[in-house]
Each structure stands twice: as structure tokens, then as C-alpha cells.
Amino acid sequence: MGSLGTVLKHPDDIYPLFKLKMAARNVGKQIPPEPHWGFCYKMLHKVSRSFSLVIQQLGPELRNAVCIFYLVLRALDTVEDDTSIASDIKVPILKNFHQHIYDGDWHFSCGTKDYKVLMDQFHLVSTAFLELGRSYQEAIEDITKRMGAGMAKFICKEVETVDDYDEYCHYVAGLVGLGLSKLFYASKLEDLAPDSLSNSMGLFLQKTNIIRDYLEDINEIPKSRMFWPRQIWSKYVNKLEDLKYDENSIKAVECLNDMITNALLHVEDCLKYMSALRDPAVFRFCAIPQIMAIGTIALCYNNIEVFKGVVKMRRGLTAKVIDRTKSMSDVYGAFFDFSCLLKMKVEKNDPNATKTLSRIEAIQKTCRNSGLLNKRSSYMVESKPSYNSVAIIAVFILLSIFLAFLSTKQPIHSD
Ligand code: D61
Ligand code: MG
């Protein structure tokens, strides 16, 4: 949670943060009674706080399918990400993973912490998978098969060109988009989206992660993971790891901005995909991660901190996004605001400035042309509080006391 100083600087974060805390509490209370489903939802919450929250607000049938889809792919990704497994062991596991989900006896121990628990207890995920409707199972199986094969291909292959980069991101995230679109269609809540738009939804999220996680991936033990394409970084440095050294900070930031300019290519497809959704819960499920991604992109642009640590959106800002994302006008509003922030950060002497600015302009034009950019609260321009800071501090203290009171969880009646 943000420090007192952060919260005082952004007093309008307090209410959304409070609401988010309450929502998270409710999720915790609604764990299903059957042990395998209970395990799946507890695991989902542990391995992905952010996706867990948006998955939980879906209707029951689709929620179960998406929860299992998430856990199956997270398990597959745990195998891919475990750099201590030798390639000759890893490749067949990745390729056959889609068969293992039907086998309640199959298990492969790898990963650490919560991921290890997920792998060790994978039979509980299989049990839940076997209870899903056939059309959900087929979609999950198909995507797991294609993702496993794609991951296997990249175990022995580096991300050299921008095409390789798009191909890798297609396997690990674009396919999630395709699979989710199939699950929405199977639930009869949505029409089937075109594959290319579903793919872009995943690519934008994955590229944002790859950009933000540069340092974490390069410092991976025992072997660093490299997802930034050589075709881009080789314009700035001789080795990808050189970007993290202080003496290369100018080149590093130029390279980062180049990567961000590439990711911006997917935004218009994402807006198109989201504008076709009809079900409010499916809409929020899709839109919240996308707004977080454009927010993260705006934060990372021209920011040397990406090479020094973790750059993340303020928790209060995340809470605000979750609280305020209800319709397409909120999405256009957020994309417009974050692209304004991005535009302000572009420096004329950046080698890709013209390209970056023209992509930002195109995004802003789409937002304006929607005709939905109306009166809405902005994420970027901090609303000047009309009340004085004494009142803010008083409210904050009262809320803290209230939260402290709630979190003691003392039963009033002990019967
Ligand atoms: C709408 C809503 C959510 C969407 C979407 C459309 C389209 C695609 C995605 C979510 C997937 C976005 C993935 C972005 C985060 N990247 C990762 O988690 C990387 O792993 C990729 C392979 C496993 C994918 C598992 C997944 C993720 C999100 C889901 C989902 C399945 C199922 C349903 C809903 C969301 C990354 O993981 C490391 C880490 O961050 O822990 C990596 O290894 O690169
Ligand atoms: Mg991975």
C-alpha cells in the first residue's frame, strides 16, 4: 500500500482504494465449498491479484471457465519460465501439456512458492477442468496445445527480429486473447471477435510487460531471459544487458522509447475489440487490464527507472481505474488522457519522436472520433481539491481507524 505521503498527495485515491479493499475482502469470502474449486480460486488469487479481481466479477459459468483457462496457462508458463529445467526435458512437457489437463494423475514439480503449489496440486485444476462444458474444454485444450508448441519453438530460438517478437507474443498472450474470445462466444454473451483483434489485445498487454520487466528478466537466475528483439536494441547497444549500465542511459531510454512506439501499434485494434463488447462484466474484464497497460506505458516512456527497478502504477491509480471503468467512454477517456501524458513526455531530439507522435495522434483521433469524450474525471490532471488539507488528513485518519477496526475481525458473538 502507498505511503502516507503518497495518499496525502492524491486524496481522491482514498475512496477507490477503500472500495477496492472491500471488493477484495468479498472475493476472499466467496471461495466455493468444493475442495477443487476452492483450491482453484485461492490459487488464482495468489498467483494473480490483478486478473483474479477482474475474473471474479464475471458471471458464474464464464468465471469458472476463465479461472481454469488462467490456471492451466499459468502452469504451462511456470514450466516455460523455470530456467533450471533442461531444454530436452522442458520441450516435451510444453508440447504435451494439452493432454495432461485431462489426466488427473499427471504431475510435474517445478517453479517456486505459489507456482510450485499450483504445479504440485495440478490434479485439482484437472478435476475442475473436467467439470466445464465441452465447448469451454475444447477452447482451452486448443489454445494450450498451440501455446505449448509455440513456447517450445522459442526455447531454442532467440527473439531476433520484430517479426519474431510478434510471433513470440502471439504464442504467450495473443493466443490468450483468441481463447478468451472463444470462451465469451461459448458463453453466448458475445459474438465471436476476429482473431487479429483478439491477438492485438494480448500483444499490447504482453509487450507492456516485456518493456516494464526488462531488469527482472535480464537479472533472472541462473540464466537471463531476453524478449526485447535484437532488431530494435542493436540500434542502440551491442548487448541487451548494456542497457542497464549508467554510462548507456541515453541510449537505453531511446531504445525504451522505440519499444514503446512499437507497442502503440496495437492500441487501435484494442479499442476496436473493446467497442464491440456487449456484456458489462466481460467489458470490464477486458478493459481494466488494457487501461492499466496504457497507463504503465505512459509511466515507462522516457523513464530511466525502467533500467534500475520496478516501474509500476500507483496502487491508488489502479484502484481508480478499477472503480471508474464502466463503459467505452471511460476507455476512450483513459486512453486519451494517458496518451496526452505520453505526448508531453516526447522530446524532439528522440530518434523516433516523429513516429511516436504520429502514433499518439492516431490514437487520440480514434478517441475523439468516437464522440464519447465528454465530461469525465481525468486520470492525468489531478483534480485540485476544493477542501483544505486539514479536512483531507482528518478523513484519512478516520478511514484508517475504520479500516483498522474492520481488519481486527473480532467476532461480536462468539457462538
Ligand atoms: C482480455 C482480457 C485479458 C487478456 C486478454 C484479453 C488477452 C490476452 C491476455 C489477457 C493475456 C495477457 C498476458 C499478459 C501477461 N503476461 C503473462 O502473464 C506472461 O505469461 C504468458 C503466458 C501465460 C498466460 C497466462 C494468462 C494470463 C492472463 C490471462 C489468462 C492467462 C487467462 C485469462 C485471463 C487472463 C508472463 O508471465 C510472467 C508473469 O508476469 O508472471 C511471461 O512469462 O511472459
Ligand atoms: Mg513465460
Short mmCIF file of C-alpha atoms and ligand atoms in Angstrom, two decimals:
data_model
loop_
_atom_site.label_atom_id
_atom_site.label_comp_id
_atom_site.label_asym_id
_atom_site.label_seq_id
_atom_site.Cartn_x
_atom_site.Cartn_y
_atom_site.Cartn_z
CA MET A 1 0.00 0.00 0.00
CA GLY A 2 1.20 3.52 -0.75
CA SER A 3 2.87 5.54 1.95
CA LEU A 4 1.02 8.21 3.90
CA GLY A 5 2.77 10.86 1.79
CA THR A 6 1.56 9.31 -1.49
CA VAL A 7 -2.00 9.11 -0.26
CA LEU A 8 -1.94 12.70 1.02
CA LYS A 9 -0.67 13.86 -2.37
CA HIS A 10 -3.59 12.07 -4.05
CA PRO A 11 -6.51 12.38 -1.63
CA ASP A 12 -9.01 11.29 -4.28
CA ASP A 13 -7.31 7.86 -4.30
CA ILE A 14 -8.67 7.16 -0.82
CA TYR A 15 -12.25 6.28 -1.72
CA PRO A 16 -11.38 3.95 -4.67
CA LEU A 17 -8.66 2.30 -2.54
CA PHE A 18 -11.21 1.70 0.18
CA LYS A 19 -13.71 0.25 -2.31
CA LEU A 20 -11.02 -1.99 -3.78
CA LYS A 21 -10.14 -3.28 -0.34
CA MET A 22 -13.77 -4.09 0.34
CA ALA A 23 -14.13 -5.84 -3.05
CA ALA A 24 -11.02 -7.93 -2.35
CA ARG A 25 -12.47 -8.90 1.05
CA ASN A 26 -15.70 -10.07 -0.58
CA VAL A 27 -13.76 -12.15 -3.10
CA GLY A 28 -11.96 -13.80 -0.20
CA LYS A 29 -15.32 -14.68 1.41
CA GLN A 30 -16.79 -16.22 -1.75
CA ILE A 31 -14.44 -19.20 -2.11
CA PRO A 32 -16.56 -22.14 -3.40
CA PRO A 33 -17.19 -25.04 -1.00
CA GLU A 34 -15.98 -27.90 -3.28
CA PRO A 35 -12.27 -28.52 -2.46
CA HIS A 36 -11.05 -28.46 -6.11
CA TRP A 37 -12.91 -25.23 -6.93
CA GLY A 38 -11.85 -23.76 -3.62
CA PHE A 39 -8.23 -24.55 -4.48
CA CYS A 40 -8.57 -23.04 -7.98
CA TYR A 41 -9.96 -19.71 -6.77
CA LYS A 42 -7.48 -19.47 -3.88
CA MET A 43 -4.64 -20.20 -6.30
CA LEU A 44 -5.94 -17.67 -8.83
CA HIS A 45 -5.92 -15.01 -6.11
CA LYS A 46 -2.39 -15.95 -5.05
CA VAL A 47 -0.75 -16.08 -8.47
CA SER A 48 -2.52 -13.09 -9.95
CA ARG A 49 -4.12 -10.47 -7.72
CA SER A 50 -4.96 -8.25 -10.69
CA PHE A 51 -6.50 -10.84 -13.03
CA SER A 52 -8.23 -12.54 -10.07
CA LEU A 53 -10.20 -9.38 -9.33
CA VAL A 54 -11.44 -8.89 -12.89
CA ILE A 55 -12.17 -12.62 -13.36
CA GLN A 56 -14.18 -12.72 -10.11
CA GLN A 57 -16.67 -10.15 -11.36
CA LEU A 58 -17.71 -12.31 -14.36
CA GLY A 59 -20.94 -14.37 -14.17
CA PRO A 60 -20.51 -17.86 -12.56
CA GLU A 61 -20.30 -20.06 -15.69
CA LEU A 62 -17.84 -17.91 -17.65
CA ARG A 63 -15.92 -17.16 -14.45
CA ASN A 64 -15.20 -20.85 -13.86
CA ALA A 65 -14.04 -21.37 -17.45
CA VAL A 66 -11.77 -18.29 -17.40
CA CYS A 67 -10.36 -19.24 -13.97
CA ILE A 68 -9.35 -22.71 -15.24
CA PHE A 69 -8.06 -21.24 -18.52
CA TYR A 70 -5.87 -18.90 -16.47
CA LEU A 71 -4.52 -21.63 -14.16
CA VAL A 72 -3.79 -24.11 -16.99
CA LEU A 73 -1.82 -21.48 -18.90
CA ARG A 74 -0.12 -20.21 -15.75
CA ALA A 75 1.03 -23.79 -15.07
CA LEU A 76 2.29 -24.08 -18.66
CA ASP A 77 4.09 -20.74 -18.25
CA THR A 78 5.63 -21.95 -14.96
CA VAL A 79 7.29 -24.76 -16.94
CA GLU A 80 8.42 -22.27 -19.61
CA ASP A 81 9.73 -19.75 -17.07
CA ASP A 82 11.66 -22.25 -14.90
CA THR A 83 15.20 -21.62 -16.15
CA SER A 84 16.54 -24.54 -14.10
CA ILE A 85 14.83 -27.22 -16.27
CA ALA A 86 16.97 -28.57 -19.13
CA SER A 87 15.55 -27.95 -22.62
CA ASP A 88 15.30 -31.65 -23.52
CA ILE A 89 13.00 -32.20 -20.52
CA LYS A 90 11.10 -28.96 -20.93
CA VAL A 91 10.22 -29.17 -24.64
CA PRO A 92 8.14 -32.41 -24.49
CA ILE A 93 6.29 -31.20 -21.38
CA LEU A 94 5.33 -27.97 -23.14
CA LYS A 95 4.25 -29.82 -26.29
CA ASN A 96 2.13 -32.42 -24.44
CA PHE A 97 0.65 -30.15 -21.79
CA HIS A 98 -2.76 -30.03 -23.53
CA GLN A 99 -3.09 -33.79 -22.96
CA HIS A 100 -2.07 -33.61 -19.30
CA ILE A 101 -5.09 -31.45 -18.40
CA TYR A 102 -7.35 -34.48 -18.99
CA ASP A 103 -5.18 -36.70 -16.78
CA GLY A 104 -5.90 -36.42 -13.06
CA ASP A 105 -2.74 -38.41 -12.23
CA TRP A 106 -0.27 -36.27 -14.18
CA HIS A 107 2.07 -34.01 -12.32
CA PHE A 108 5.39 -32.24 -12.81
CA SER A 109 7.05 -30.38 -9.98
CA CYS A 110 8.72 -27.08 -10.85
CA GLY A 111 8.54 -23.36 -10.11
CA THR A 112 8.77 -21.80 -6.67
CA LYS A 113 6.41 -20.57 -3.93
CA ASP A 114 2.74 -20.36 -5.02
CA TYR A 115 3.66 -21.57 -8.54
CA LYS A 116 5.12 -24.74 -7.02
CA VAL A 117 1.88 -25.34 -5.09
CA LEU A 118 -0.06 -24.90 -8.34
CA MET A 119 2.18 -27.48 -10.08
CA ASP A 120 2.14 -29.95 -7.18
CA GLN A 121 -1.65 -29.82 -6.85
CA PHE A 122 -2.36 -29.63 -10.58
CA HIS A 123 -4.76 -32.59 -10.35
CA LEU A 124 -7.25 -30.25 -8.62
CA VAL A 125 -7.17 -27.96 -11.67
CA SER A 126 -7.71 -31.02 -13.92
CA THR A 127 -10.70 -32.11 -11.81
CA ALA A 128 -12.28 -28.67 -12.19
CA PHE A 129 -11.44 -28.58 -15.93
CA LEU A 130 -13.29 -31.89 -16.45
CA GLU A 131 -16.45 -30.31 -14.98
CA LEU A 132 -16.55 -27.50 -17.56
CA GLY A 133 -18.86 -27.59 -20.59
CA ARG A 134 -17.37 -29.30 -23.64
CA SER A 135 -17.10 -26.10 -25.71
CA TYR A 136 -15.07 -24.45 -22.92
CA GLN A 137 -12.83 -27.52 -22.65
CA GLU A 138 -12.20 -27.55 -26.39
CA ALA A 139 -11.22 -23.88 -26.46
CA ILE A 140 -8.84 -24.33 -23.51
CA GLU A 141 -7.30 -27.50 -24.97
CA ASP A 142 -6.77 -25.92 -28.41
CA ILE A 143 -5.04 -22.81 -27.02
CA THR A 144 -2.91 -24.84 -24.58
CA LYS A 145 -1.73 -27.04 -27.47
CA ARG A 146 -0.82 -24.07 -29.68
CA MET A 147 0.81 -22.09 -26.85
CA GLY A 148 2.87 -25.09 -25.69
CA ALA A 149 4.13 -25.71 -29.23
CA GLY A 150 4.98 -22.02 -29.65
CA MET A 151 6.81 -21.83 -26.32
CA ALA A 152 8.75 -24.98 -27.26
CA LYS A 153 9.79 -23.36 -30.53
CA PHE A 154 11.22 -20.37 -28.66
CA ILE A 155 13.09 -22.44 -26.07
CA CYS A 156 15.88 -22.96 -28.60
CA LYS A 157 15.41 -19.72 -30.51
CA GLU A 158 16.18 -16.12 -29.63
CA VAL A 159 13.89 -13.18 -30.36
CA GLU A 160 15.89 -11.64 -33.21
CA THR A 161 13.53 -9.69 -35.44
CA VAL A 162 10.42 -7.65 -34.75
CA ASP A 163 8.52 -10.45 -36.53
CA ASP A 164 9.95 -12.99 -34.04
CA TYR A 165 8.88 -10.67 -31.22
CA ASP A 166 5.32 -10.52 -32.58
CA GLU A 167 5.34 -14.29 -33.07
CA TYR A 168 6.53 -14.98 -29.51
CA CYS A 169 3.97 -12.55 -28.07
CA HIS A 170 1.29 -14.23 -30.21
CA TYR A 171 2.06 -17.61 -28.59
CA VAL A 172 2.14 -16.43 -24.99
CA ALA A 173 -0.53 -13.71 -25.00
CA GLY A 174 -2.20 -13.27 -28.40
CA LEU A 175 -3.48 -16.85 -28.09
CA VAL A 176 -4.93 -15.98 -24.67
CA GLY A 177 -6.91 -13.29 -26.49
CA LEU A 178 -8.11 -15.81 -29.10
CA GLY A 179 -9.04 -18.29 -26.37
CA LEU A 180 -10.92 -15.70 -24.31
CA SER A 181 -12.91 -14.61 -27.37
CA LYS A 182 -13.88 -18.28 -27.88
CA LEU A 183 -14.91 -18.60 -24.22
CA PHE A 184 -17.04 -15.42 -24.45
CA TYR A 185 -18.67 -16.81 -27.60
CA ALA A 186 -19.26 -20.22 -25.97
CA SER A 187 -20.97 -18.44 -23.06
CA LYS A 188 -23.34 -16.79 -25.61
CA LEU A 189 -22.60 -13.40 -24.06
CA GLU A 190 -20.64 -12.10 -27.06
CA ASP A 191 -20.23 -12.55 -30.82
CA LEU A 192 -17.00 -14.16 -31.97
CA ALA A 193 -14.34 -11.45 -32.37
CA PRO A 194 -11.93 -11.53 -35.35
CA ASP A 195 -8.67 -13.34 -34.45
CA SER A 196 -6.47 -10.41 -35.44
CA LEU A 197 -8.20 -8.09 -32.94
CA SER A 198 -8.13 -10.74 -30.17
CA ASN A 199 -4.42 -11.20 -30.88
CA SER A 200 -3.75 -7.47 -30.56
CA MET A 201 -5.43 -7.44 -27.11
CA GLY A 202 -2.84 -9.93 -25.92
CA LEU A 203 0.12 -8.35 -27.74
CA PHE A 204 -0.47 -4.95 -26.18
CA LEU A 205 -0.57 -6.45 -22.66
CA GLN A 206 2.42 -8.72 -23.22
CA LYS A 207 4.61 -6.06 -24.83
CA THR A 208 3.85 -3.73 -21.92
CA ASN A 209 5.01 -6.45 -19.51
CA ILE A 210 8.13 -7.19 -21.54
CA ILE A 211 9.05 -3.49 -21.61
CA ARG A 212 8.36 -2.94 -17.90
CA ASP A 213 10.11 -6.17 -16.80
CA TYR A 214 13.43 -5.53 -18.62
CA LEU A 215 15.54 -5.58 -15.44
CA GLU A 216 13.76 -8.52 -13.81
CA ASP A 217 14.15 -10.66 -16.96
CA ILE A 218 17.78 -9.73 -17.61
CA ASN A 219 18.69 -10.49 -13.97
CA GLU A 220 16.86 -13.86 -13.99
CA ILE A 221 18.87 -16.62 -12.28
CA PRO A 222 20.50 -18.94 -13.40
CA LYS A 223 20.05 -17.58 -16.92
CA SER A 224 18.71 -14.25 -18.12
CA ARG A 225 15.60 -14.16 -20.29
CA MET A 226 15.64 -11.87 -23.29
CA PHE A 227 12.48 -10.80 -25.04
CA TRP A 228 13.48 -7.41 -26.45
CA PRO A 229 14.13 -8.03 -30.18
CA ARG A 230 17.73 -7.65 -31.36
CA GLN A 231 16.47 -5.75 -34.41
CA ILE A 232 15.45 -2.92 -32.05
CA TRP A 233 18.12 -2.94 -29.29
CA SER A 234 21.07 -3.41 -31.66
CA LYS A 235 20.43 0.13 -32.94
CA TYR A 236 21.44 1.41 -29.50
CA VAL A 237 23.85 -1.04 -27.80
CA ASN A 238 25.99 -4.10 -28.60
CA LYS A 239 24.48 -6.34 -25.93
CA LEU A 240 20.98 -6.19 -24.44
CA GLU A 241 22.40 -6.13 -20.89
CA ASP A 242 24.40 -2.97 -21.68
CA LEU A 243 21.13 -1.02 -21.39
CA LYS A 244 21.23 -1.34 -17.61
CA TYR A 245 24.61 0.37 -17.17
CA ASP A 246 24.61 4.06 -16.19
CA GLU A 247 27.01 5.10 -18.95
CA ASN A 248 24.43 3.98 -21.57
CA SER A 249 21.47 5.79 -20.05
CA ILE A 250 20.77 8.00 -23.10
CA LYS A 251 20.81 5.02 -25.50
CA ALA A 252 18.79 2.96 -23.02
CA VAL A 253 15.98 5.49 -22.87
CA GLU A 254 16.00 5.87 -26.68
CA CYS A 255 15.71 2.10 -27.02
CA LEU A 256 12.92 2.00 -24.43
CA ASN A 257 11.03 4.70 -26.36
CA ASP A 258 11.50 2.68 -29.57
CA MET A 259 9.98 -0.40 -27.86
CA ILE A 260 7.04 1.70 -26.61
CA THR A 261 6.47 3.15 -30.08
CA ASN A 262 6.26 -0.43 -31.38
CA ALA A 263 3.71 -1.41 -28.68
CA LEU A 264 1.49 1.59 -29.54
CA LEU A 265 0.76 -0.07 -32.91
CA HIS A 266 -1.75 -2.39 -31.21
CA VAL A 267 -3.82 0.24 -29.45
CA GLU A 268 -6.29 0.95 -32.24
CA ASP A 269 -7.13 -2.77 -32.64
CA CYS A 270 -7.66 -3.00 -28.88
CA LEU A 271 -10.09 -0.06 -28.92
CA LYS A 272 -11.96 -1.69 -31.80
CA TYR A 273 -12.15 -5.03 -29.97
CA MET A 274 -13.47 -3.43 -26.78
CA SER A 275 -16.01 -1.27 -28.60
CA ALA A 276 -17.72 -4.42 -29.94
CA LEU A 277 -18.30 -5.98 -26.49
CA ARG A 278 -21.86 -6.02 -25.13
CA ASP A 279 -21.83 -7.71 -21.74
CA PRO A 280 -20.88 -5.22 -18.98
CA ALA A 281 -18.88 -7.75 -16.94
CA VAL A 282 -16.98 -9.07 -19.99
CA PHE A 283 -16.33 -5.46 -20.97
CA ARG A 284 -14.81 -4.55 -17.59
CA PHE A 285 -12.81 -7.78 -17.58
CA CYS A 286 -11.22 -6.78 -20.91
CA ALA A 287 -10.97 -3.02 -20.43
CA ILE A 288 -9.35 -2.78 -17.00
CA PRO A 289 -6.09 -4.59 -17.97
CA GLN A 290 -5.87 -2.52 -21.19
CA ILE A 291 -6.16 0.79 -19.33
CA MET A 292 -3.55 -0.39 -16.84
CA ALA A 293 -1.29 -1.19 -19.80
CA ILE A 294 -1.57 2.23 -21.45
CA GLY A 295 -1.05 3.80 -18.00
CA THR A 296 2.10 1.72 -17.49
CA ILE A 297 3.35 2.60 -20.99
CA ALA A 298 2.86 6.33 -20.27
CA LEU A 299 4.74 5.92 -16.99
CA CYS A 300 7.64 3.99 -18.57
CA TYR A 301 8.16 6.28 -21.59
CA ASN A 302 11.45 8.20 -21.37
CA ASN A 303 11.89 6.82 -17.85
CA ILE A 304 15.38 5.60 -16.89
CA GLU A 305 13.92 3.94 -13.78
CA VAL A 306 12.84 1.02 -16.01
CA PHE A 307 16.53 0.03 -16.07
CA LYS A 308 17.01 0.45 -12.32
CA GLY A 309 13.99 -1.17 -10.70
CA VAL A 310 10.28 -1.83 -11.00
CA VAL A 311 8.11 0.89 -12.52
CA LYS A 312 4.51 0.36 -11.52
CA MET A 313 1.38 2.42 -11.47
CA ARG A 314 0.44 3.82 -8.06
CA ARG A 315 -1.96 1.49 -6.25
CA GLY A 316 -4.39 4.35 -5.85
CA LEU A 317 -4.40 4.99 -9.59
CA THR A 318 -5.04 1.27 -10.22
CA ALA A 319 -7.93 1.42 -7.76
CA LYS A 320 -9.32 4.46 -9.60
CA VAL A 321 -9.14 2.62 -12.95
CA ILE A 322 -10.99 -0.37 -11.48
CA ASP A 323 -13.62 1.91 -9.92
CA ARG A 324 -14.22 4.11 -12.96
CA THR A 325 -14.14 1.68 -15.90
CA LYS A 326 -17.75 1.04 -16.83
CA SER A 327 -18.26 1.91 -20.47
CA MET A 328 -16.50 2.67 -23.73
CA SER A 329 -16.50 6.39 -22.91
CA ASP A 330 -14.35 5.63 -19.84
CA VAL A 331 -11.96 3.63 -22.05
CA TYR A 332 -11.65 6.39 -24.67
CA GLY A 333 -11.24 8.89 -21.84
CA ALA A 334 -8.44 6.91 -20.19
CA PHE A 335 -6.62 6.22 -23.47
CA PHE A 336 -6.94 9.89 -24.37
CA ASP A 337 -5.59 11.06 -21.01
CA PHE A 338 -2.69 8.63 -20.91
CA SER A 339 -1.75 9.43 -24.50
CA CYS A 340 -1.74 13.17 -23.57
CA LEU A 341 0.66 12.32 -20.76
CA LEU A 342 2.77 10.31 -23.20
CA LYS A 343 2.77 13.16 -25.72
CA MET A 344 4.03 15.63 -23.11
CA LYS A 345 6.98 13.32 -22.43
CA VAL A 346 8.16 13.05 -26.07
CA GLU A 347 11.34 15.07 -26.62
CA LYS A 348 12.04 16.47 -30.09
CA ASN A 349 15.57 15.04 -30.18
CA ASP A 350 14.44 11.43 -29.57
CA PRO A 351 15.31 9.47 -32.75
CA ASN A 352 11.74 8.14 -33.01
CA ALA A 353 9.91 11.29 -31.89
CA THR A 354 8.06 11.80 -35.19
CA LYS A 355 6.90 8.18 -35.37
CA THR A 356 5.86 8.14 -31.71
CA LEU A 357 3.93 11.40 -32.03
CA SER A 358 2.13 10.23 -35.16
CA ARG A 359 1.01 7.04 -33.37
CA ILE A 360 -0.18 9.07 -30.39
CA GLU A 361 -2.08 11.41 -32.73
CA ALA A 362 -3.78 8.44 -34.41
CA ILE A 363 -4.89 7.08 -31.00
CA GLN A 364 -6.19 10.47 -29.91
CA LYS A 365 -8.05 10.86 -33.19
CA THR A 366 -9.81 7.50 -32.67
CA CYS A 367 -10.79 8.59 -29.17
CA ARG A 368 -12.08 11.98 -30.37
CA ASN A 369 -13.93 10.49 -33.37
CA SER A 370 -15.84 8.13 -31.09
CA GLY A 371 -17.81 11.19 -29.98
CA LEU A 372 -17.69 9.79 -26.44
CA LEU A 373 -15.01 12.05 -24.98
CA ASN A 374 -17.28 14.12 -22.80
CA LYS A 375 -17.33 15.31 -19.25
CA ARG A 376 -15.46 12.72 -17.27
CA SER A 377 -12.96 12.83 -14.46
CA SER A 378 -9.42 12.85 -15.74
CA TYR A 379 -6.69 10.49 -14.55
CA MET A 380 -3.94 12.82 -15.51
CA VAL A 381 -4.82 16.31 -14.40
CA GLU A 382 -5.07 15.91 -10.66
CA SER A 383 -8.34 17.49 -9.61
CA LYS A 384 -7.50 20.38 -7.31
CA PRO A 385 -9.22 19.56 -4.03
CA SER A 386 -11.55 22.35 -3.03
CA TYR A 387 -11.37 21.29 0.61
CA ASN A 388 -8.33 22.10 2.68
CA SER A 389 -5.62 19.67 3.63
CA VAL A 390 -6.69 19.55 7.28
CA ALA A 391 -10.02 18.08 6.18
CA ILE A 392 -8.21 15.53 3.95
CA ILE A 393 -5.98 14.43 6.80
CA ALA A 394 -9.00 14.17 9.11
CA VAL A 395 -10.85 11.96 6.59
CA PHE A 396 -7.73 9.85 6.12
CA ILE A 397 -7.28 9.32 9.85
CA LEU A 398 -10.95 8.42 10.30
CA LEU A 399 -10.74 5.94 7.42
CA SER A 400 -7.58 4.37 8.84
CA ILE A 401 -9.30 3.90 12.18
CA PHE A 402 -12.30 2.37 10.42
CA LEU A 403 -10.09 0.03 8.35
CA ALA A 404 -8.06 -0.95 11.41
CA PHE A 405 -11.32 -1.70 13.19
CA LEU A 406 -12.57 -3.85 10.29
CA SER A 407 -9.32 -5.78 9.97
CA THR A 408 -9.30 -6.90 13.63
CA LYS A 409 -12.11 -9.30 12.60
CA GLN A 410 -13.17 -9.82 16.22
CA PRO A 411 -16.48 -11.66 16.33
CA ILE A 412 -19.15 -9.80 18.27
CA HIS A 413 -20.89 -13.03 19.19
CA SER A 414 -18.67 -15.98 19.79
CA ASP A 415 -21.36 -18.65 19.31
C1 D61 B 1 -8.89 -9.63 -22.44
C2 D61 B 1 -8.62 -9.74 -21.11
C3 D61 B 1 -7.43 -10.30 -20.68
C4 D61 B 1 -6.49 -10.71 -21.61
C5 D61 B 1 -6.77 -10.59 -22.97
C6 D61 B 1 -7.99 -10.04 -23.39
C7 D61 B 1 -5.86 -11.03 -23.92
C8 D61 B 1 -4.69 -11.59 -23.51
C9 D61 B 1 -4.39 -11.71 -22.17
C10 D61 B 1 -5.28 -11.29 -21.22
C11 D61 B 1 -3.09 -12.33 -21.77
C12 D61 B 1 -2.14 -11.29 -21.34
C13 D61 B 1 -0.87 -11.81 -20.81
C14 D61 B 1 -0.10 -10.65 -20.23
C15 D61 B 1 0.67 -11.03 -19.03
N1 D61 B 1 1.74 -11.91 -19.40
C16 D61 B 1 1.98 -13.05 -18.77
O1 D61 B 1 1.29 -13.42 -17.84
C17 D61 B 1 3.16 -13.84 -19.29
O2 D61 B 1 2.83 -15.21 -19.43
C18 D61 B 1 2.20 -15.52 -20.64
C19 D61 B 1 1.84 -17.00 -20.68
C20 D61 B 1 0.72 -17.36 -19.71
C21 D61 B 1 -0.51 -16.55 -19.92
C22 D61 B 1 -1.42 -16.76 -18.78
C23 D61 B 1 -2.62 -15.85 -18.76
C24 D61 B 1 -2.51 -14.52 -18.48
C25 D61 B 1 -3.63 -13.73 -18.38
C26 D61 B 1 -4.89 -14.29 -18.54
C27 D61 B 1 -5.02 -15.66 -18.82
C28 D61 B 1 -3.87 -16.44 -18.94
C29 D61 B 1 -6.29 -16.23 -18.92
C30 D61 B 1 -7.41 -15.47 -18.74
C31 D61 B 1 -7.29 -14.12 -18.45
C32 D61 B 1 -6.06 -13.53 -18.37
C33 D61 B 1 4.36 -13.63 -18.38
O3 D61 B 1 4.15 -14.21 -17.13
C34 D61 B 1 5.11 -13.89 -16.16
C35 D61 B 1 4.41 -13.14 -15.09
O4 D61 B 1 4.06 -11.98 -15.32
O5 D61 B 1 4.19 -13.72 -14.01
C36 D61 B 1 5.56 -14.26 -19.07
O6 D61 B 1 6.05 -15.30 -18.68
O7 D61 B 1 5.97 -13.62 -20.04
MG MG B 2 6.68 -17.12 -19.62
#
